[in-house]
PDB file of C-alpha atoms and ligand atoms in Angstrom:
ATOM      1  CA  UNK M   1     142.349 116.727 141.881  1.00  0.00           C
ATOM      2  CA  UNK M   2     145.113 117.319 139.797  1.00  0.00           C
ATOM      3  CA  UNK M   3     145.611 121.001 138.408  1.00  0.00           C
ATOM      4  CA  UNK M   4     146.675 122.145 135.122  1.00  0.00           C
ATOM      5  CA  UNK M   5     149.624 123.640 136.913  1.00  0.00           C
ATOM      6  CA  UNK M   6     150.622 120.407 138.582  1.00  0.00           C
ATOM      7  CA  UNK M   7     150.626 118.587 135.195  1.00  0.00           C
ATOM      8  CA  UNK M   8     152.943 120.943 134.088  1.00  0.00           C
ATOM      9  CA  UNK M   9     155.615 121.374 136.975  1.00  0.00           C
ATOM     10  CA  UNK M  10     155.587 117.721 136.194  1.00  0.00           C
ATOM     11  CA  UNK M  11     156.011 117.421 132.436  1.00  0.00           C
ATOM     12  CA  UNK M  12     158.918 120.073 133.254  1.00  0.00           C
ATOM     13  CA  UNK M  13     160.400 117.967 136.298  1.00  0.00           C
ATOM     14  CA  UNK M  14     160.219 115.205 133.467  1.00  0.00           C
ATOM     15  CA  UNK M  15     161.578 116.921 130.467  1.00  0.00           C
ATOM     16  CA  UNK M  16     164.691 117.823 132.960  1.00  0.00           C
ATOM     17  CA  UNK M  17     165.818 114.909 134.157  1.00  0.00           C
ATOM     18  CA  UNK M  18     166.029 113.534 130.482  1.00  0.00           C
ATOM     19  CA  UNK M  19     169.301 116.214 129.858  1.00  0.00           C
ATOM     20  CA  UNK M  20     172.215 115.340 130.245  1.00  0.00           C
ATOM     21  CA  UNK M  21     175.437 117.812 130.901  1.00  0.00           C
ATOM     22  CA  UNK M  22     175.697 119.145 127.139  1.00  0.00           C
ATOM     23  CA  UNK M  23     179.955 119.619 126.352  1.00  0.00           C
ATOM     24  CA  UNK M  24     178.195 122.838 123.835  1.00  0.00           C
ATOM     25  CA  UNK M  25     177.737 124.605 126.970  1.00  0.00           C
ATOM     26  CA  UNK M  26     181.538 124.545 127.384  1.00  0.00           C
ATOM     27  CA  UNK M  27     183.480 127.551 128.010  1.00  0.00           C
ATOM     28  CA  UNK M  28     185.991 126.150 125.772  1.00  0.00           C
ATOM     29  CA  UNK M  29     183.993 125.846 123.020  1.00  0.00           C
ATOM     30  CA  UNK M  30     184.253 128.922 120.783  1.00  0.00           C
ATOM     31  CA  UNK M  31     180.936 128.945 119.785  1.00  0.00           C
ATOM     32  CA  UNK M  32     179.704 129.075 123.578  1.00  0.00           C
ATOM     33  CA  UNK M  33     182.101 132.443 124.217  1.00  0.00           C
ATOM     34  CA  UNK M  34     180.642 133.985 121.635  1.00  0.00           C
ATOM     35  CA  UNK M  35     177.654 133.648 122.773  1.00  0.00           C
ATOM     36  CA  UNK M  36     177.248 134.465 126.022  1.00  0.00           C
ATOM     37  CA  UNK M  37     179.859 137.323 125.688  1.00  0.00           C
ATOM     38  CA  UNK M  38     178.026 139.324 123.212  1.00  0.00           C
ATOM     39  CA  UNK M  39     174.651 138.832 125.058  1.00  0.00           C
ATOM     40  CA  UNK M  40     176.643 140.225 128.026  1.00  0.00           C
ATOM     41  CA  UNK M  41     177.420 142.815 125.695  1.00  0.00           C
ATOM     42  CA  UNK M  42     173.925 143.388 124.779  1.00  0.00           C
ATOM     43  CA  UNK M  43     172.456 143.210 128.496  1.00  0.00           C
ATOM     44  CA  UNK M  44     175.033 146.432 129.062  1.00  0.00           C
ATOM     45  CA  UNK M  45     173.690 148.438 126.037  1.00  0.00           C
ATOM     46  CA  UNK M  46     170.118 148.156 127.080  1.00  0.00           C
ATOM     47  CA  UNK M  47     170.422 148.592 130.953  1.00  0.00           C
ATOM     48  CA  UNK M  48     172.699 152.131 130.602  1.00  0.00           C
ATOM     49  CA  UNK M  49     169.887 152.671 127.429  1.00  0.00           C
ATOM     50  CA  UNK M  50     167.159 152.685 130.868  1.00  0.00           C
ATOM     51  CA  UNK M  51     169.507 154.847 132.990  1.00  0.00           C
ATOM     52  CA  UNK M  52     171.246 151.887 135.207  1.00  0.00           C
ATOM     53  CA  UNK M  53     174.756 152.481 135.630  1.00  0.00           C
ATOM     54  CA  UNK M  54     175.188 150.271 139.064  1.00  0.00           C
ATOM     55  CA  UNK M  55     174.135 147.093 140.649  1.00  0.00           C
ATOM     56  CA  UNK M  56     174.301 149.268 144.109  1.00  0.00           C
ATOM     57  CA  UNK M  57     171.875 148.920 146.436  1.00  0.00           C
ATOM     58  CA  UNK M  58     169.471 147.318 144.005  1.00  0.00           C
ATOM     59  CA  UNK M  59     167.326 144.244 144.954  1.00  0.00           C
ATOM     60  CA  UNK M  60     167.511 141.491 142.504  1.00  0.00           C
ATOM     61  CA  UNK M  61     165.291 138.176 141.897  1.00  0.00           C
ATOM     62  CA  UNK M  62     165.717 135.846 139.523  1.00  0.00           C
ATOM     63  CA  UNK M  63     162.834 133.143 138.633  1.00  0.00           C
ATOM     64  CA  UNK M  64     163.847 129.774 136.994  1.00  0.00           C
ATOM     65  CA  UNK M  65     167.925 130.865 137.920  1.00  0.00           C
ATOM     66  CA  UNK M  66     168.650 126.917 137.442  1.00  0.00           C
ATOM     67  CA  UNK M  67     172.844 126.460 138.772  1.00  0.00           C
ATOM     68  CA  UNK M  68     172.234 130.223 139.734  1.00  0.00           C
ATOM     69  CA  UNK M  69     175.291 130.852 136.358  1.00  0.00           C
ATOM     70  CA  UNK M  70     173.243 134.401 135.707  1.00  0.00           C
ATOM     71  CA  UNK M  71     173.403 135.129 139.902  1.00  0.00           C
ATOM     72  CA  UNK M  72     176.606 134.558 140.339  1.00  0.00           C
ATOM     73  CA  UNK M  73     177.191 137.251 136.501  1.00  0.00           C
ATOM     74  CA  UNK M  74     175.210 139.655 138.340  1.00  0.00           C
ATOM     75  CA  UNK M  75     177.173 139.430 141.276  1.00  0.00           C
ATOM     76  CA  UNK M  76     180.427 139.920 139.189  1.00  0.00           C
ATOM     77  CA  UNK M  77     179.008 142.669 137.553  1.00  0.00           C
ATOM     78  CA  UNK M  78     178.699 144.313 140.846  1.00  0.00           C
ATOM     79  CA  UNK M  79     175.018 143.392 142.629  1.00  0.00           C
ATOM     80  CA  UNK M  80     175.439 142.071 146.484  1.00  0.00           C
ATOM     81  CA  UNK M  81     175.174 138.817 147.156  1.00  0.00           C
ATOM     82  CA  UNK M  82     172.905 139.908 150.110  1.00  0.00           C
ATOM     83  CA  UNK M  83     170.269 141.477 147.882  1.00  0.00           C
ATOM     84  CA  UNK M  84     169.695 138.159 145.253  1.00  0.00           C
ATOM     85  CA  UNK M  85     166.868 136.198 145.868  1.00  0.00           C
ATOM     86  CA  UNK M  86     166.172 133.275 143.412  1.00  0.00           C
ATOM     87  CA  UNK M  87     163.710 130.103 142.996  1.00  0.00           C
ATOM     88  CA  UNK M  88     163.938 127.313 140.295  1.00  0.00           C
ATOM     89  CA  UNK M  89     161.259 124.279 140.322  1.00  0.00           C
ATOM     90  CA  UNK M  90     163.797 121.546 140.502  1.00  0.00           C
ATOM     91  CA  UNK M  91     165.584 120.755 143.728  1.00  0.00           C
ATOM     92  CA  UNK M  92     169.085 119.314 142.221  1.00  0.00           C
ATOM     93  CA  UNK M  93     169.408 122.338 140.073  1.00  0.00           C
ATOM     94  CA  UNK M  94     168.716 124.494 143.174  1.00  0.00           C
ATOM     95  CA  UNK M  95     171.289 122.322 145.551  1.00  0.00           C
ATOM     96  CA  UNK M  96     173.685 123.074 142.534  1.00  0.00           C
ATOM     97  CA  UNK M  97     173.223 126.774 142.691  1.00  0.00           C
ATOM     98  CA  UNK M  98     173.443 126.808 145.980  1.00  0.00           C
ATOM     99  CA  UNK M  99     176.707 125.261 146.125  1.00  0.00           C
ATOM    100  CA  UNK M 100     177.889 127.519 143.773  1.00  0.00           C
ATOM    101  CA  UNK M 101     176.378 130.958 145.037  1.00  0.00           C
ATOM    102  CA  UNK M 102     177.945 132.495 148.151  1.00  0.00           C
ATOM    103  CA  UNK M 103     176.193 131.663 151.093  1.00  0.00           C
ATOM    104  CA  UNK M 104     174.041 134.545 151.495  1.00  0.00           C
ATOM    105  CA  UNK M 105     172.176 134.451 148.027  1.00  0.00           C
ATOM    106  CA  UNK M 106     168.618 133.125 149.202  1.00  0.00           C
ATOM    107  CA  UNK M 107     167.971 130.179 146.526  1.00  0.00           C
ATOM    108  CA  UNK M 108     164.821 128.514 147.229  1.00  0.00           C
ATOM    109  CA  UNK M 109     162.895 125.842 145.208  1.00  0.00           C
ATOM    110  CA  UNK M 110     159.995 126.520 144.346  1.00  0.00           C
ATOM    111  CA  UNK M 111     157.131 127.374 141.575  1.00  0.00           C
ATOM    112  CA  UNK M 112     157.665 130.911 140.277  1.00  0.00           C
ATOM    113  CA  UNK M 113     153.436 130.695 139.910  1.00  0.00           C
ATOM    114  CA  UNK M 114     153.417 131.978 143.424  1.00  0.00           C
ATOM    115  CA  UNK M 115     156.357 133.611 144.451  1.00  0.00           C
ATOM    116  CA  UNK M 116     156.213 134.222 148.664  1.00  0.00           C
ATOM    117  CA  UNK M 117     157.967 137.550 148.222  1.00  0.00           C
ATOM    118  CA  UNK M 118     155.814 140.527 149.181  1.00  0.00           C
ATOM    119  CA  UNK M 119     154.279 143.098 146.390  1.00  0.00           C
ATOM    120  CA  UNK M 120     157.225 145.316 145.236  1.00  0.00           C
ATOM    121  CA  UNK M 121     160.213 143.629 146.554  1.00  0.00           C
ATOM    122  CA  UNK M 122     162.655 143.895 143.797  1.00  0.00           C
ATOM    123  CA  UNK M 123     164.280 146.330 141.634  1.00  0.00           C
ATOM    124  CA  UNK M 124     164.930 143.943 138.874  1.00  0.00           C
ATOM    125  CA  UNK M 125     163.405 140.429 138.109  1.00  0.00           C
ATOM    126  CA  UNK M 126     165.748 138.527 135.878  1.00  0.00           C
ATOM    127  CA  UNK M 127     163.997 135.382 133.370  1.00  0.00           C
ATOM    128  CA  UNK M 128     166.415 133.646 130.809  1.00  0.00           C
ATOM    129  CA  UNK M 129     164.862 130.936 129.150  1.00  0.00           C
ATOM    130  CA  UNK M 130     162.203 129.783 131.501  1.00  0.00           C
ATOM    131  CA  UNK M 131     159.118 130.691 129.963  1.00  0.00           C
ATOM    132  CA  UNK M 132     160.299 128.969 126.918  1.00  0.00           C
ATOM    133  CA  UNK M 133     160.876 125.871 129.380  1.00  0.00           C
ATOM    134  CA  UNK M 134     156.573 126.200 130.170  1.00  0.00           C
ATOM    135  CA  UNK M 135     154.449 124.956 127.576  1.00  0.00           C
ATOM    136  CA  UNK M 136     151.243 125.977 129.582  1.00  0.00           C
ATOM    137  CA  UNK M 137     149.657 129.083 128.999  1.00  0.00           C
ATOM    138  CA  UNK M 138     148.461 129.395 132.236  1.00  0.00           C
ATOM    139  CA  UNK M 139     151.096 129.231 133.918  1.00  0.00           C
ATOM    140  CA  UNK M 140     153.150 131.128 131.982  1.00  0.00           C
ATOM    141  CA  UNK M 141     150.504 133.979 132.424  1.00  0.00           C
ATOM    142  CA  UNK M 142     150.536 133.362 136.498  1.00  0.00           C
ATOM    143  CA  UNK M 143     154.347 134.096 136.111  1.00  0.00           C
ATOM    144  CA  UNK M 144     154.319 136.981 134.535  1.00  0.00           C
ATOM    145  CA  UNK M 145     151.869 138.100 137.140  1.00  0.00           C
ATOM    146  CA  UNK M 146     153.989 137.055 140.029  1.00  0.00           C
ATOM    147  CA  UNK M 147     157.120 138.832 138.607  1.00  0.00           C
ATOM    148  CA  UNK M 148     155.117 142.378 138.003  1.00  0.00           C
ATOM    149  CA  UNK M 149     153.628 141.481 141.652  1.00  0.00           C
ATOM    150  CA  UNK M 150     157.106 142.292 143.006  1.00  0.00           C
ATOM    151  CA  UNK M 151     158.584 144.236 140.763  1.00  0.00           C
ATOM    152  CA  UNK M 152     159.068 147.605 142.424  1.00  0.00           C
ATOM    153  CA  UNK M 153     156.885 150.974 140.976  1.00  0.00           C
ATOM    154  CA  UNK M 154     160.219 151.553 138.610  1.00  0.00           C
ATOM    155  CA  UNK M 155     161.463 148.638 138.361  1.00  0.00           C
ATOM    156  CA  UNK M 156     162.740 146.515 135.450  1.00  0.00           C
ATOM    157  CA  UNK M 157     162.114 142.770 134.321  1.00  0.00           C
ATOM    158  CA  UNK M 158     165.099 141.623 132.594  1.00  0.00           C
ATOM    159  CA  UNK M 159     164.001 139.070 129.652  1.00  0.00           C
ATOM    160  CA  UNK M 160     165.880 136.960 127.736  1.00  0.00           C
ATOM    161  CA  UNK M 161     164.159 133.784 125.539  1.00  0.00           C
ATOM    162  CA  UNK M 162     164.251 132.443 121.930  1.00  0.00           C
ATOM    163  CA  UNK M 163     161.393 133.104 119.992  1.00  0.00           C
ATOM    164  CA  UNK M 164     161.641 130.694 117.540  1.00  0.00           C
ATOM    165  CA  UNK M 165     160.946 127.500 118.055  1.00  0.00           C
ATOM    166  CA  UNK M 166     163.593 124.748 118.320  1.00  0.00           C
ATOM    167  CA  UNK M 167     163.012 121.410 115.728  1.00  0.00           C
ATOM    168  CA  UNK M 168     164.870 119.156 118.027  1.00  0.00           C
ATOM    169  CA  UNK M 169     163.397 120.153 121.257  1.00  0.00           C
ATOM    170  CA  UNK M 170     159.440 119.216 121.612  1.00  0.00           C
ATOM    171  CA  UNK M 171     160.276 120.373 125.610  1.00  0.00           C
ATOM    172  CA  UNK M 172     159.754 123.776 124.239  1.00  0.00           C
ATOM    173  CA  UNK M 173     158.473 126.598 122.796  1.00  0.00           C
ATOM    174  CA  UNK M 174     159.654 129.963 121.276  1.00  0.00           C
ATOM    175  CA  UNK M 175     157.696 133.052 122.792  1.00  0.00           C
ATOM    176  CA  UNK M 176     157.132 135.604 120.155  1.00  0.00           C
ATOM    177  CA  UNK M 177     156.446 139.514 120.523  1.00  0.00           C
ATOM    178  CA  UNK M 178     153.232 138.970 120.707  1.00  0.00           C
ATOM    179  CA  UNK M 179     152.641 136.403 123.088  1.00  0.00           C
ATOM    180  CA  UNK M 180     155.349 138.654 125.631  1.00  0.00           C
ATOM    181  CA  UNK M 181     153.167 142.023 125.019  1.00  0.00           C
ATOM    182  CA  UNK M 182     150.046 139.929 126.154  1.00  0.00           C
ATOM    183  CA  UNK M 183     151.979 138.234 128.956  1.00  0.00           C
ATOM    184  CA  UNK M 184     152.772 141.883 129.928  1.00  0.00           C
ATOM    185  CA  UNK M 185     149.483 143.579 129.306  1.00  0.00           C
ATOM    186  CA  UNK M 186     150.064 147.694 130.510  1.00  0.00           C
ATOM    187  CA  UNK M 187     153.711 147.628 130.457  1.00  0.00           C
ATOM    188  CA  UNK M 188     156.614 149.489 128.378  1.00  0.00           C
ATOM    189  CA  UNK M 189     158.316 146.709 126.601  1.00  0.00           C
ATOM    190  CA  UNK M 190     161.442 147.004 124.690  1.00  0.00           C
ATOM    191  CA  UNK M 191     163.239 144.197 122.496  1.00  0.00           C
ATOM    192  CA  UNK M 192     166.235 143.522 120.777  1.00  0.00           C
ATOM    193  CA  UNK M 193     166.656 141.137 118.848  1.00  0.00           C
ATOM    194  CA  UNK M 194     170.362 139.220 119.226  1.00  0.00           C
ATOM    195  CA  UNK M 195     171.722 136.231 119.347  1.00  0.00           C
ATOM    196  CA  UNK M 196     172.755 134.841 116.002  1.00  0.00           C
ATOM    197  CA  UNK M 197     170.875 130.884 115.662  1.00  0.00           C
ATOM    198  CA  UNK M 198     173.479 129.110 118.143  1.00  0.00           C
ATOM    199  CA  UNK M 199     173.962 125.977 115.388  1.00  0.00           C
ATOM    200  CA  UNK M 200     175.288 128.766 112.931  1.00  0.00           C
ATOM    201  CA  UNK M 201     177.066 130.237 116.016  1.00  0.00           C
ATOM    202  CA  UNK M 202     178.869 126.575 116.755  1.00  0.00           C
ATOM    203  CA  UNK M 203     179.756 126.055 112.975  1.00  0.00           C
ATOM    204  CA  UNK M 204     181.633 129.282 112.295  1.00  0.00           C
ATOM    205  CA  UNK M 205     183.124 130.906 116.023  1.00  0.00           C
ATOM    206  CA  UNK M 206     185.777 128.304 115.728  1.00  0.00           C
ATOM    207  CA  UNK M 207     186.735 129.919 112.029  1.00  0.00           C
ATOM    208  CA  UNK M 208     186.232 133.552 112.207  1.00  0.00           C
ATOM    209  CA  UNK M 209     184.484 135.772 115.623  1.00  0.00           C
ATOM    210  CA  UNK M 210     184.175 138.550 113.126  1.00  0.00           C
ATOM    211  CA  UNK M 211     181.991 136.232 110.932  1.00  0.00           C
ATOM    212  CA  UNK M 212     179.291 135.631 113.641  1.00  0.00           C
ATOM    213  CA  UNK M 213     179.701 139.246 114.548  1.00  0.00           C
ATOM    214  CA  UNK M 214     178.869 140.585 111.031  1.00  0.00           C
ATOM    215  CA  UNK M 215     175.828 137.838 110.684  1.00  0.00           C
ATOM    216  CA  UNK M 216     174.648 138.995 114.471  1.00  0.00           C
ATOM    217  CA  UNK M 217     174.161 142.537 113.544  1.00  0.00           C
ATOM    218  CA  UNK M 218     172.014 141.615 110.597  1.00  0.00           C
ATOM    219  CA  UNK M 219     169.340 140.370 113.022  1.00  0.00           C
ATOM    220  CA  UNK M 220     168.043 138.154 110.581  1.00  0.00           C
ATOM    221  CA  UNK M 221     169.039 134.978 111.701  1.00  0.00           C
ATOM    222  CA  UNK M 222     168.819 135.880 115.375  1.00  0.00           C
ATOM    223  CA  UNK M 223     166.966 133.818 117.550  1.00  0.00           C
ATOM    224  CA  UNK M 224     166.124 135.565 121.181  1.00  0.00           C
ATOM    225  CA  UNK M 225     164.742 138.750 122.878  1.00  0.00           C
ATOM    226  CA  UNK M 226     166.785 140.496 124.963  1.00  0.00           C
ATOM    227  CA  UNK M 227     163.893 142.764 126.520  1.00  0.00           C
ATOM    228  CA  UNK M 228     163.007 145.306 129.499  1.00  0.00           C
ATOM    229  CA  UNK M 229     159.524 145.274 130.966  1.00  0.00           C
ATOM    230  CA  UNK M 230     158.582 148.487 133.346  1.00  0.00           C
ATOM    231  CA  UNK M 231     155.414 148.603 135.010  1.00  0.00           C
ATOM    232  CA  UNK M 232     153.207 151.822 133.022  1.00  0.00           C
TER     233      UNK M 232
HETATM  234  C1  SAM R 301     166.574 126.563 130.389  1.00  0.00           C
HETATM  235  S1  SAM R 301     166.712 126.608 132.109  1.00  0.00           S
HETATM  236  C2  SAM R 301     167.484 128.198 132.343  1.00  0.00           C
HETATM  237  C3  SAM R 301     168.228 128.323 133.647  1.00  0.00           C
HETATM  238  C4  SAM R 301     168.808 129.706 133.903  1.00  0.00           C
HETATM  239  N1  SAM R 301     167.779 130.699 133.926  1.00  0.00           N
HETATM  240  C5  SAM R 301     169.864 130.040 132.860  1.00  0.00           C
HETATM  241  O1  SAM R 301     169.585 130.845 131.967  1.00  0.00           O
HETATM  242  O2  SAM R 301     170.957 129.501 132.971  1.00  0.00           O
HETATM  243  C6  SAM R 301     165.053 126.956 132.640  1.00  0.00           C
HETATM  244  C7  SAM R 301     164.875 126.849 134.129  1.00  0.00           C
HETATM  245  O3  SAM R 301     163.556 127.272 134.454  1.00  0.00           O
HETATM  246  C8  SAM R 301     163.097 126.487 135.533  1.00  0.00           C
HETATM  247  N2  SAM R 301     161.626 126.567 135.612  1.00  0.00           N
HETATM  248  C9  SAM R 301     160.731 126.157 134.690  1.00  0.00           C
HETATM  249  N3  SAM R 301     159.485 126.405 135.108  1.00  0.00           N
HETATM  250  C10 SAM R 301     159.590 126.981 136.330  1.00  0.00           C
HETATM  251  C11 SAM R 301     158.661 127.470 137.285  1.00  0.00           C
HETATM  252  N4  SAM R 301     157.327 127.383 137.088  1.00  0.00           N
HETATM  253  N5  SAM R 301     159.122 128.005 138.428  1.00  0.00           N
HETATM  254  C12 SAM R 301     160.447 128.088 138.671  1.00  0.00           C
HETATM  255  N6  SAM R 301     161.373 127.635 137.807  1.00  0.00           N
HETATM  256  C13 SAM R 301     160.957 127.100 136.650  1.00  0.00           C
HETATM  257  C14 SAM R 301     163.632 125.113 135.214  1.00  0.00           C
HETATM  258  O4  SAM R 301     163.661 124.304 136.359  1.00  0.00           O
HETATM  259  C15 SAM R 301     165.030 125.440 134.667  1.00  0.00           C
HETATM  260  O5  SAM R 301     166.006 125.424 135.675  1.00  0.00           O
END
């Protein structure tokens, strides 16, 4: 028989293979460097907000890492390359991240539904964009449960999604507050919101930084969580 969950790994193997590489996601594109440099910016803020001041010693995993781009931050930012574990569904986006990562980042494809790490492996579990990527409930639920699963006693989810939902892009869906405080049932939850709506972004980095900057801090036309999840 074929499972909810099956149906959906393959309606996401599916929506996948219909992208193609995207020139928006170009380092050279102004818009892009924005982007990513102030959510960097952001991630810092909120992580020496909950005390961290070091990658040291700290065991990372990240679910849905697709090329492994965020694995190979973290490892810039200072986490070992020894201590990163990380799964992703699709096997050519795990080959890629592979080849990218150094060799002794564990990448393994796989379903982040059941992770095969043991119960409180990890002092931080990273998701950016995945659970916007699942359209099923379900399996966004098991997910969540998998990531608390190994999340150590005092240890920190690091989320990042859009929660608004994207016109163009039936492949997926925003995930509001609500829906992450109910993924997360008995957890301390903080969220910022940041990242100003990437066409706006696109549109006016290549004029004026200070422009998206000034828009940004109004929040209003930001479109993502940047969140922590601890275990209560
Ligand atoms: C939008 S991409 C984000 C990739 C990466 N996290 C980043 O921010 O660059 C979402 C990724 O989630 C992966 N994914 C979706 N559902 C998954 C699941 N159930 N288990 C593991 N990975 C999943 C997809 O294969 C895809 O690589």
């Amino acid at each position: 028989m074929f499972s909810s969950t099956k149906v959906e790994e393959t309606r996401i193997h599916e929506a996948y293979a219909k992208r193609q590489k995207d020139p928006r996601y170009s380092w050279f594109s102004p818009g892009h460097l924005f982007l990513i440099q102030e959510r960097e910016r952001e991630i810092f803020i909120l992580l020496r907000k909950k005390g961290i001041n070091s990658f040291d010693n700290m065991q990372f995993l990240e679910i849905g890492c697709g090329e492994g781009y965020w694995i190979r931050q973290f490892i810039t930012w200072g986490a070992r390359p020894q201590n990163i574990d990380a799964v992703d569904l699709l096997p050519n986006r795990v080959d890629e991240a592979k080849r990218l990562c150094p060799e002794t980042v564990r990448v393994e494809c796989g379903s982040a539904t059941k992770l095969r790490y043991p119960d409180q492996a990890f002092d931080l579990v990273h998701q950016s964009t995945v659970f916007s990527s699942v359209l099923d409930y379900s399996m966004k639920k098991n997910i969540a449960s998998e990531m608390l699963r190994v999340l150590k006693t005092h240890g920190l989810i690091l989320w990042y999604d859009f929660h608004v939902n994207n016109p163009w892009n039936s492949d997926v869906r925003g995930v509001n507050k609500r829906e992450i405080y109910q993924l997360f049932p008995n957890c301390r939850v903080v969220l910022r919101r940041i990242t100003l709506a990437p066409p706006l972004v696109r549109l006016l980095a290549p004029y004026s930084r200070l422009a998206c900057y000034c828009l940004e801090q109004l929040k209003i036309f930001n479109t993502h969580y940047l969140g922590v999840i601890q275990k209560m």
